[in-house]
């Protein structure tokens, strides 16, 4: 799949044989980080200099205990927060990948789409509670010693004509980027840590509300992800609804939806196929019947389903007229489609697709089971340093 689906890097020291393709750049994009965002594990969150307050009185808390238990947030709950994130070192944290301040931002808890520390913190809070001065990783993780290595020039595969200098960016054979930090006559040291590794924010967060997500099974099972998106969704009277789209490579499409105000959660995965619990490798063979797809949870009070369909079709460009192809990606696993979850979605999707004429190849079918893609595919371009701010218009590259 060319650059669009390079595999995530393993430990750097395992890549020292046949590693380097020399690239000299002026601006250095931060390399991808495995599991930097989007972990489904809501672990205990270590708070540093954390103060907590609660807007409810003790009497109010006592009288609403049963309600609080019923509304306890879980993975898939739609939580609304009021928050401010302040970089601890203003010279170190660059233009953020997220909005750093928002009043009443809603998000699907545990679905990535934001800093993992934010999800972990919210999971431990009570409705109406405020926490202040919480140190939160800026998303790039701590620096890792195993991403620094010294490479023999002889073993690197570089020719004598290739000049290595400090500060150069090198791209390894798996697509991972690194910076040369030291050069001697016989070897050189490379560092694949993100430039922002170790950066932190100070957070102030208020948990304003907790609501149920769409009436589907939003939680992954411990041994199976079957049924993550049961296609039989009852949207009647529901504020938060679910939509499913296939637009070729799922990385770029997911980031596009993440930027839409009113979208509170996204996942990438595989749908419309015959094999239970397919892997990426199996889907790529084009024999399982699945297509790469995106599951989108949205606030119907902020964004209409039709606007999401229009965004999806417009993103395809001229590929909407191609069968089993988006851009240079060919095969049934890259076919594009809109997969509706109820009759209202069907009518809207069909009406919009029909406006592009009979040559439009975008399929419009009932939603089928959606199987989550592997963790490192979730929010992949965000992990690679591309902005997910609401309303962002930065060009979306199909690689990290």
GROMACS .gro file of C-alpha atoms in nm:
model
  400
    1UNK     CA    1   0.000   0.000   0.000
    2UNK     CA    2   0.300   0.225  -0.047
    3UNK     CA    3   0.347   0.489   0.224
    4UNK     CA    4  -0.006   0.469   0.354
    5UNK     CA    5   0.035   0.148   0.551
    6UNK     CA    6   0.391   0.121   0.673
    7UNK     CA    7   0.413  -0.099   0.979
    8UNK     CA    8   0.481   0.048   1.321
    9UNK     CA    9   0.845   0.030   1.434
   10UNK     CA   10   0.972  -0.229   1.673
   11UNK     CA   11   1.262  -0.176   1.909
   12UNK     CA   12   1.528   0.026   1.731
   13UNK     CA   13   1.816  -0.208   1.799
   14UNK     CA   14   1.644  -0.478   1.594
   15UNK     CA   15   1.658  -0.256   1.286
   16UNK     CA   16   2.029  -0.191   1.255
   17UNK     CA   17   2.079  -0.420   0.957
   18UNK     CA   18   1.992  -0.257   0.625
   19UNK     CA   19   1.827   0.041   0.792
   20UNK     CA   20   1.896   0.366   0.623
   21UNK     CA   21   1.771   0.559   0.328
   22UNK     CA   22   1.932   0.898   0.348
   23UNK     CA   23   1.699   1.198   0.350
   24UNK     CA   24   1.801   1.556   0.421
   25UNK     CA   25   1.519   1.787   0.523
   26UNK     CA   26   1.480   2.141   0.649
   27UNK     CA   27   1.174   2.076   0.868
   28UNK     CA   28   1.171   1.758   1.072
   29UNK     CA   29   0.833   1.590   1.122
   30UNK     CA   30   0.815   1.401   1.452
   31UNK     CA   31   0.833   1.024   1.392
   32UNK     CA   32   0.546   0.799   1.485
   33UNK     CA   33   0.524   0.669   1.839
   34UNK     CA   34   0.379   0.331   1.917
   35UNK     CA   35   0.067   0.363   2.133
   36UNK     CA   36   0.121   0.733   2.202
   37UNK     CA   37  -0.253   0.797   2.194
   38UNK     CA   38  -0.574   0.606   2.212
   39UNK     CA   39  -0.508   0.333   2.466
   40UNK     CA   40  -0.823   0.151   2.572
   41UNK     CA   41  -0.672   0.086   2.915
   42UNK     CA   42  -0.796   0.343   3.165
   43UNK     CA   43  -0.527   0.289   3.424
   44UNK     CA   44  -0.480   0.470   3.755
   45UNK     CA   45  -0.363   0.819   3.681
   46UNK     CA   46  -0.069   0.960   3.877
   47UNK     CA   47  -0.151   1.314   3.985
   48UNK     CA   48   0.119   1.563   4.059
   49UNK     CA   49   0.039   1.874   4.262
   50UNK     CA   50  -0.327   1.800   4.207
   51UNK     CA   51  -0.603   1.986   4.387
   52UNK     CA   52  -0.967   1.881   4.362
   53UNK     CA   53  -1.292   2.061   4.427
   54UNK     CA   54  -1.656   1.971   4.382
   55UNK     CA   55  -1.935   2.207   4.294
   56UNK     CA   56  -2.195   1.990   4.472
   57UNK     CA   57  -2.253   2.022   4.846
   58UNK     CA   58  -2.233   1.715   5.072
   59UNK     CA   59  -2.612   1.719   5.097
   60UNK     CA   60  -2.643   1.721   4.719
   61UNK     CA   61  -2.395   1.436   4.688
   62UNK     CA   62  -2.579   1.230   4.949
   63UNK     CA   63  -2.915   1.285   4.781
   64UNK     CA   64  -2.785   1.192   4.436
   65UNK     CA   65  -2.574   0.887   4.522
   66UNK     CA   66  -2.801   0.642   4.341
   67UNK     CA   67  -2.805   0.858   4.030
   68UNK     CA   68  -2.428   0.892   4.037
   69UNK     CA   69  -2.388   0.515   4.049
   70UNK     CA   70  -2.619   0.472   3.751
   71UNK     CA   71  -2.435   0.740   3.553
   72UNK     CA   72  -2.084   0.614   3.634
   73UNK     CA   73  -1.869   0.674   3.326
   74UNK     CA   74  -1.723   0.377   3.143
   75UNK     CA   75  -1.548   0.316   2.814
   76UNK     CA   76  -1.787   0.445   2.548
   77UNK     CA   77  -1.968   0.694   2.773
   78UNK     CA   78  -1.999   1.042   2.629
   79UNK     CA   79  -1.836   1.275   2.881
   80UNK     CA   80  -1.853   1.653   2.865
   81UNK     CA   81  -1.563   1.846   3.014
   82UNK     CA   82  -1.453   2.203   3.058
   83UNK     CA   83  -1.075   2.213   3.047
   84UNK     CA   84  -0.761   2.419   3.007
   85UNK     CA   85  -0.418   2.277   2.922
   86UNK     CA   86  -0.111   2.494   2.978
   87UNK     CA   87   0.231   2.386   2.846
   88UNK     CA   88   0.474   2.359   3.137
   89UNK     CA   89   0.755   2.481   2.915
   90UNK     CA   90   0.623   2.739   2.670
   91UNK     CA   91   0.939   2.713   2.459
   92UNK     CA   92   0.911   2.338   2.422
   93UNK     CA   93   0.551   2.256   2.331
   94UNK     CA   94   0.478   2.381   1.975
   95UNK     CA   95   0.147   2.449   1.808
   96UNK     CA   96  -0.076   2.187   1.971
   97UNK     CA   97  -0.243   1.897   1.794
   98UNK     CA   98  -0.556   1.956   2.004
   99UNK     CA   99  -0.757   2.252   2.125
  100UNK     CA  100  -0.592   2.347   2.453
  101UNK     CA  101  -0.895   2.518   2.599
  102UNK     CA  102  -1.261   2.446   2.554
  103UNK     CA  103  -1.590   2.498   2.730
  104UNK     CA  104  -1.804   2.188   2.736
  105UNK     CA  105  -1.617   1.963   2.494
  106UNK     CA  106  -1.773   1.617   2.461
  107UNK     CA  107  -1.577   1.301   2.383
  108UNK     CA  108  -1.626   0.926   2.388
  109UNK     CA  109  -1.436   0.803   2.692
  110UNK     CA  110  -1.157   0.560   2.619
  111UNK     CA  111  -1.171   0.602   2.243
  112UNK     CA  112  -0.845   0.788   2.195
  113UNK     CA  113  -0.908   1.105   1.994
  114UNK     CA  114  -0.733   1.299   2.270
  115UNK     CA  115  -0.447   1.275   2.516
  116UNK     CA  116  -0.455   0.938   2.697
  117UNK     CA  117  -0.393   1.123   3.024
  118UNK     CA  118  -0.719   1.313   2.972
  119UNK     CA  119  -0.917   0.990   2.940
  120UNK     CA  120  -0.745   0.839   3.244
  121UNK     CA  121  -0.815   1.148   3.453
  122UNK     CA  122  -1.181   1.174   3.351
  123UNK     CA  123  -1.235   0.805   3.427
  124UNK     CA  124  -1.142   0.872   3.791
  125UNK     CA  125  -1.355   1.183   3.840
  126UNK     CA  126  -1.708   1.236   3.967
  127UNK     CA  127  -1.963   1.445   3.783
  128UNK     CA  128  -1.928   1.810   3.885
  129UNK     CA  129  -1.573   1.761   4.015
  130UNK     CA  130  -1.285   1.992   3.919
  131UNK     CA  131  -0.918   1.904   3.934
  132UNK     CA  132  -0.636   2.155   3.895
  133UNK     CA  133  -0.260   2.153   3.836
  134UNK     CA  134  -0.254   1.798   3.704
  135UNK     CA  135   0.065   1.723   3.515
  136UNK     CA  136  -0.027   1.549   3.191
  137UNK     CA  137   0.197   1.403   2.922
  138UNK     CA  138   0.170   1.611   2.605
  139UNK     CA  139   0.116   1.296   2.402
  140UNK     CA  140   0.467   1.201   2.300
  141UNK     CA  141   0.556   0.993   2.603
  142UNK     CA  142   0.879   0.985   2.802
  143UNK     CA  143   1.213   0.958   2.626
  144UNK     CA  144   1.312   0.597   2.559
  145UNK     CA  145   1.671   0.475   2.573
  146UNK     CA  146   1.589   0.186   2.340
  147UNK     CA  147   1.519   0.437   2.061
  148UNK     CA  148   1.880   0.558   2.069
  149UNK     CA  149   2.152   0.349   1.904
  150UNK     CA  150   2.506   0.377   1.775
  151UNK     CA  151   2.548   0.238   1.423
  152UNK     CA  152   2.867   0.126   1.256
  153UNK     CA  153   2.917   0.306   0.926
  154UNK     CA  154   3.033  -0.018   0.772
  155UNK     CA  155   2.717  -0.203   0.882
  156UNK     CA  156   2.477   0.077   0.796
  157UNK     CA  157   2.461   0.004   0.426
  158UNK     CA  158   2.558   0.360   0.336
  159UNK     CA  159   2.814   0.419   0.062
  160UNK     CA  160   3.135   0.613   0.111
  161UNK     CA  161   2.980   0.902  -0.080
  162UNK     CA  162   2.702   0.941   0.176
  163UNK     CA  163   2.809   1.208   0.421
  164UNK     CA  164   2.659   1.183   0.768
  165UNK     CA  165   2.645   1.498   0.979
  166UNK     CA  166   2.492   1.585   1.314
  167UNK     CA  167   2.135   1.710   1.292
  168UNK     CA  168   2.056   1.514   0.975
  169UNK     CA  169   1.724   1.333   0.952
  170UNK     CA  170   1.745   0.973   0.834
  171UNK     CA  171   1.457   0.751   0.726
  172UNK     CA  172   1.494   0.384   0.806
  173UNK     CA  173   1.378   0.101   0.581
  174UNK     CA  174   1.049   0.071   0.774
  175UNK     CA  175   0.972   0.441   0.730
  176UNK     CA  176   1.064   0.543   1.084
  177UNK     CA  177   1.253   0.871   1.112
  178UNK     CA  178   1.549   0.948   1.335
  179UNK     CA  179   1.800   1.226   1.395
  180UNK     CA  180   2.178   1.188   1.387
  181UNK     CA  181   2.306   1.318   1.721
  182UNK     CA  182   2.677   1.227   1.705
  183UNK     CA  183   2.926   1.127   1.434
  184UNK     CA  184   3.275   0.972   1.462
  185UNK     CA  185   3.512   0.827   1.203
  186UNK     CA  186   3.370   0.479   1.243
  187UNK     CA  187   3.010   0.515   1.361
  188UNK     CA  188   2.723   0.752   1.428
  189UNK     CA  189   2.443   0.776   1.686
  190UNK     CA  190   2.078   0.803   1.589
  191UNK     CA  191   1.782   0.903   1.807
  192UNK     CA  192   1.428   0.800   1.704
  193UNK     CA  193   1.258   0.964   2.001
  194UNK     CA  194   0.998   1.223   1.903
  195UNK     CA  195   1.138   1.575   1.940
  196UNK     CA  196   0.867   1.645   2.200
  197UNK     CA  197   0.924   1.334   2.412
  198UNK     CA  198   0.892   1.436   2.775
  199UNK     CA  199   0.680   1.747   2.712
  200UNK     CA  200   0.396   1.802   2.960
  201UNK     CA  201   0.090   2.016   3.020
  202UNK     CA  202  -0.070   2.136   3.343
  203UNK     CA  203  -0.441   2.061   3.326
  204UNK     CA  204  -0.751   2.201   3.488
  205UNK     CA  205  -1.053   1.984   3.414
  206UNK     CA  206  -1.418   1.990   3.521
  207UNK     CA  207  -1.635   1.688   3.449
  208UNK     CA  208  -1.958   1.862   3.348
  209UNK     CA  209  -2.173   1.568   3.242
  210UNK     CA  210  -2.181   1.196   3.168
  211UNK     CA  211  -2.420   1.050   2.911
  212UNK     CA  212  -2.477   0.713   2.752
  213UNK     CA  213  -2.323   0.659   2.411
  214UNK     CA  214  -2.521   0.522   2.116
  215UNK     CA  215  -2.715   0.206   2.191
  216UNK     CA  216  -2.448  -0.028   2.057
  217UNK     CA  217  -2.178  -0.227   2.227
  218UNK     CA  218  -1.897   0.029   2.234
  219UNK     CA  219  -1.663  -0.174   2.453
  220UNK     CA  220  -1.413  -0.423   2.319
  221UNK     CA  221  -1.440  -0.766   2.470
  222UNK     CA  222  -1.139  -0.906   2.653
  223UNK     CA  223  -1.086  -1.179   2.394
  224UNK     CA  224  -1.292  -1.065   2.097
  225UNK     CA  225  -1.382  -0.740   1.926
  226UNK     CA  226  -1.682  -0.890   1.749
  227UNK     CA  227  -1.986  -0.672   1.790
  228UNK     CA  228  -1.798  -0.349   1.858
  229UNK     CA  229  -2.045  -0.201   1.616
  230UNK     CA  230  -2.363  -0.404   1.616
  231UNK     CA  231  -2.534  -0.279   1.300
  232UNK     CA  232  -2.878  -0.286   1.462
  233UNK     CA  233  -2.874   0.059   1.620
  234UNK     CA  234  -3.178   0.231   1.766
  235UNK     CA  235  -3.122   0.603   1.708
  236UNK     CA  236  -3.473   0.708   1.810
  237UNK     CA  237  -3.449   0.988   2.063
  238UNK     CA  238  -3.072   0.952   2.084
  239UNK     CA  239  -2.855   1.263   2.081
  240UNK     CA  240  -2.532   1.073   2.013
  241UNK     CA  241  -2.545   0.858   1.702
  242UNK     CA  242  -2.314   0.635   1.501
  243UNK     CA  243  -2.214   0.641   1.134
  244UNK     CA  244  -1.990   0.411   0.931
  245UNK     CA  245  -1.791   0.504   0.620
  246UNK     CA  246  -1.526   0.345   0.397
  247UNK     CA  247  -1.299   0.584   0.209
  248UNK     CA  248  -0.995   0.379   0.111
  249UNK     CA  249  -0.701   0.406   0.350
  250UNK     CA  250  -0.868   0.465   0.685
  251UNK     CA  251  -0.596   0.681   0.839
  252UNK     CA  252  -0.671   1.003   0.654
  253UNK     CA  253  -1.046   0.965   0.666
  254UNK     CA  254  -1.042   0.918   1.042
  255UNK     CA  255  -0.839   1.236   1.096
  256UNK     CA  256  -1.076   1.430   0.871
  257UNK     CA  257  -1.372   1.324   1.085
  258UNK     CA  258  -1.184   1.390   1.409
  259UNK     CA  259  -1.157   1.756   1.304
  260UNK     CA  260  -1.534   1.798   1.263
  261UNK     CA  261  -1.705   1.989   1.546
  262UNK     CA  262  -1.965   1.756   1.692
  263UNK     CA  263  -1.772   1.434   1.626
  264UNK     CA  264  -1.702   1.291   1.971
  265UNK     CA  265  -1.529   0.963   1.886
  266UNK     CA  266  -1.380   0.765   1.598
  267UNK     CA  267  -1.236   0.421   1.537
  268UNK     CA  268  -1.089   0.251   1.233
  269UNK     CA  269  -1.152  -0.109   1.145
  270UNK     CA  270  -1.294  -0.359   0.899
  271UNK     CA  271  -1.653  -0.417   0.788
  272UNK     CA  272  -1.874  -0.574   0.520
  273UNK     CA  273  -1.673  -0.898   0.513
  274UNK     CA  274  -1.727  -1.267   0.584
  275UNK     CA  275  -1.440  -1.356   0.818
  276UNK     CA  276  -1.483  -1.309   1.194
  277UNK     CA  277  -1.217  -1.096   1.366
  278UNK     CA  278  -0.998  -1.033   1.061
  279UNK     CA  279  -0.645  -0.901   1.096
  280UNK     CA  280  -0.497  -0.621   0.890
  281UNK     CA  281  -0.282  -0.868   0.701
  282UNK     CA  282  -0.584  -1.083   0.613
  283UNK     CA  283  -0.788  -0.784   0.497
  284UNK     CA  284  -0.497  -0.661   0.283
  285UNK     CA  285  -0.506  -0.987   0.088
  286UNK     CA  286  -0.845  -0.883  -0.046
  287UNK     CA  287  -0.998  -1.225   0.019
  288UNK     CA  288  -1.209  -1.162   0.334
  289UNK     CA  289  -1.461  -0.928   0.173
  290UNK     CA  290  -1.388  -0.652   0.425
  291UNK     CA  291  -1.319  -0.292   0.345
  292UNK     CA  292  -1.118  -0.051   0.559
  293UNK     CA  293  -1.371   0.166   0.739
  294UNK     CA  294  -1.429   0.428   1.005
  295UNK     CA  295  -1.680   0.425   1.287
  296UNK     CA  296  -1.787   0.778   1.381
  297UNK     CA  297  -1.986   0.878   1.689
  298UNK     CA  298  -2.137   1.223   1.655
  299UNK     CA  299  -2.352   1.470   1.845
  300UNK     CA  300  -2.664   1.514   1.632
  301UNK     CA  301  -2.730   1.851   1.797
  302UNK     CA  302  -2.402   1.985   1.655
  303UNK     CA  303  -2.358   1.811   1.320
  304UNK     CA  304  -2.608   1.648   1.086
  305UNK     CA  305  -2.559   1.305   0.935
  306UNK     CA  306  -2.590   1.453   0.587
  307UNK     CA  307  -2.291   1.680   0.651
  308UNK     CA  308  -2.080   1.377   0.744
  309UNK     CA  309  -2.187   1.192   0.429
  310UNK     CA  310  -2.104   1.497   0.217
  311UNK     CA  311  -1.761   1.523   0.381
  312UNK     CA  312  -1.697   1.155   0.310
  313UNK     CA  313  -1.792   1.171  -0.058
  314UNK     CA  314  -1.608   1.497  -0.118
  315UNK     CA  315  -1.295   1.349   0.039
  316UNK     CA  316  -1.296   1.079  -0.230
  317UNK     CA  317  -1.256   1.333  -0.508
  318UNK     CA  318  -1.251   1.164  -0.849
  319UNK     CA  319  -1.210   0.827  -0.677
  320UNK     CA  320  -1.585   0.828  -0.619
  321UNK     CA  321  -1.611   0.722  -0.983
  322UNK     CA  322  -1.364   0.433  -0.943
  323UNK     CA  323  -1.464   0.080  -0.848
  324UNK     CA  324  -1.261  -0.087  -0.572
  325UNK     CA  325  -1.006   0.195  -0.575
  326UNK     CA  326  -0.922   0.516  -0.391
  327UNK     CA  327  -0.623   0.702  -0.528
  328UNK     CA  328  -0.347   0.450  -0.593
  329UNK     CA  329  -0.490   0.196  -0.349
  330UNK     CA  330  -0.664  -0.082  -0.540
  331UNK     CA  331  -0.859  -0.385  -0.428
  332UNK     CA  332  -1.192  -0.471  -0.268
  333UNK     CA  333  -1.044  -0.378   0.071
  334UNK     CA  334  -1.026  -0.018  -0.054
  335UNK     CA  335  -1.376   0.009  -0.196
  336UNK     CA  336  -1.567   0.310  -0.073
  337UNK     CA  337  -1.909   0.310   0.082
  338UNK     CA  338  -2.162   0.462   0.318
  339UNK     CA  339  -2.313   0.205   0.555
  340UNK     CA  340  -2.635   0.320   0.715
  341UNK     CA  341  -2.765   0.219   1.059
  342UNK     CA  342  -3.130   0.312   1.022
  343UNK     CA  343  -3.382   0.405   0.757
  344UNK     CA  344  -3.332   0.778   0.800
  345UNK     CA  345  -2.959   0.743   0.737
  346UNK     CA  346  -3.036   0.528   0.433
  347UNK     CA  347  -3.257   0.795   0.278
  348UNK     CA  348  -3.005   1.072   0.342
  349UNK     CA  349  -2.708   0.871   0.212
  350UNK     CA  350  -2.888   0.757  -0.103
  351UNK     CA  351  -3.005   1.110  -0.182
  352UNK     CA  352  -2.654   1.255  -0.151
  353UNK     CA  353  -2.482   0.976  -0.345
  354UNK     CA  354  -2.737   1.009  -0.626
  355UNK     CA  355  -2.643   1.374  -0.675
  356UNK     CA  356  -2.307   1.259  -0.814
  357UNK     CA  357  -2.476   1.075  -1.101
  358UNK     CA  358  -2.493   0.714  -1.216
  359UNK     CA  359  -2.115   0.683  -1.253
  360UNK     CA  360  -2.057   0.721  -0.877
  361UNK     CA  361  -1.928   0.386  -0.749
  362UNK     CA  362  -1.970   0.458  -0.375
  363UNK     CA  363  -2.179   0.174  -0.237
  364UNK     CA  364  -2.469   0.242  -0.001
  365UNK     CA  365  -2.548  -0.064   0.210
  366UNK     CA  366  -2.681  -0.156   0.554
  367UNK     CA  367  -2.413  -0.147   0.822
  368UNK     CA  368  -2.256  -0.481   0.909
  369UNK     CA  369  -2.040  -0.587   1.202
  370UNK     CA  370  -1.740  -0.362   1.250
  371UNK     CA  371  -1.416  -0.514   1.377
  372UNK     CA  372  -1.167  -0.279   1.539
  373UNK     CA  373  -0.832  -0.248   1.362
  374UNK     CA  374  -0.516  -0.309   1.562
  375UNK     CA  375  -0.428  -0.046   1.824
  376UNK     CA  376  -0.144   0.112   1.628
  377UNK     CA  377  -0.385   0.196   1.343
  378UNK     CA  378  -0.617   0.392   1.572
  379UNK     CA  379  -0.572   0.771   1.534
  380UNK     CA  380  -0.255   0.689   1.339
  381UNK     CA  381  -0.198   1.028   1.178
  382UNK     CA  382  -0.257   1.208   1.504
  383UNK     CA  383   0.014   0.991   1.658
  384UNK     CA  384   0.239   1.095   1.372
  385UNK     CA  385   0.198   1.464   1.456
  386UNK     CA  386  -0.090   1.581   1.235
  387UNK     CA  387  -0.344   1.815   1.391
  388UNK     CA  388  -0.682   1.695   1.517
  389UNK     CA  389  -0.799   2.037   1.631
  390UNK     CA  390  -1.165   2.103   1.563
  391UNK     CA  391  -1.202   2.298   1.241
  392UNK     CA  392  -0.839   2.244   1.137
  393UNK     CA  393  -0.780   2.274   0.762
  394UNK     CA  394  -0.416   2.162   0.745
  395UNK     CA  395  -0.345   1.932   0.451
  396UNK     CA  396  -0.377   1.568   0.560
  397UNK     CA  397  -0.082   1.351   0.458
  398UNK     CA  398  -0.159   0.981   0.424
  399UNK     CA  399   0.150   0.887   0.625
  400UNK     CA  400   0.249   0.951   0.985
   0.00000   0.00000   0.00000
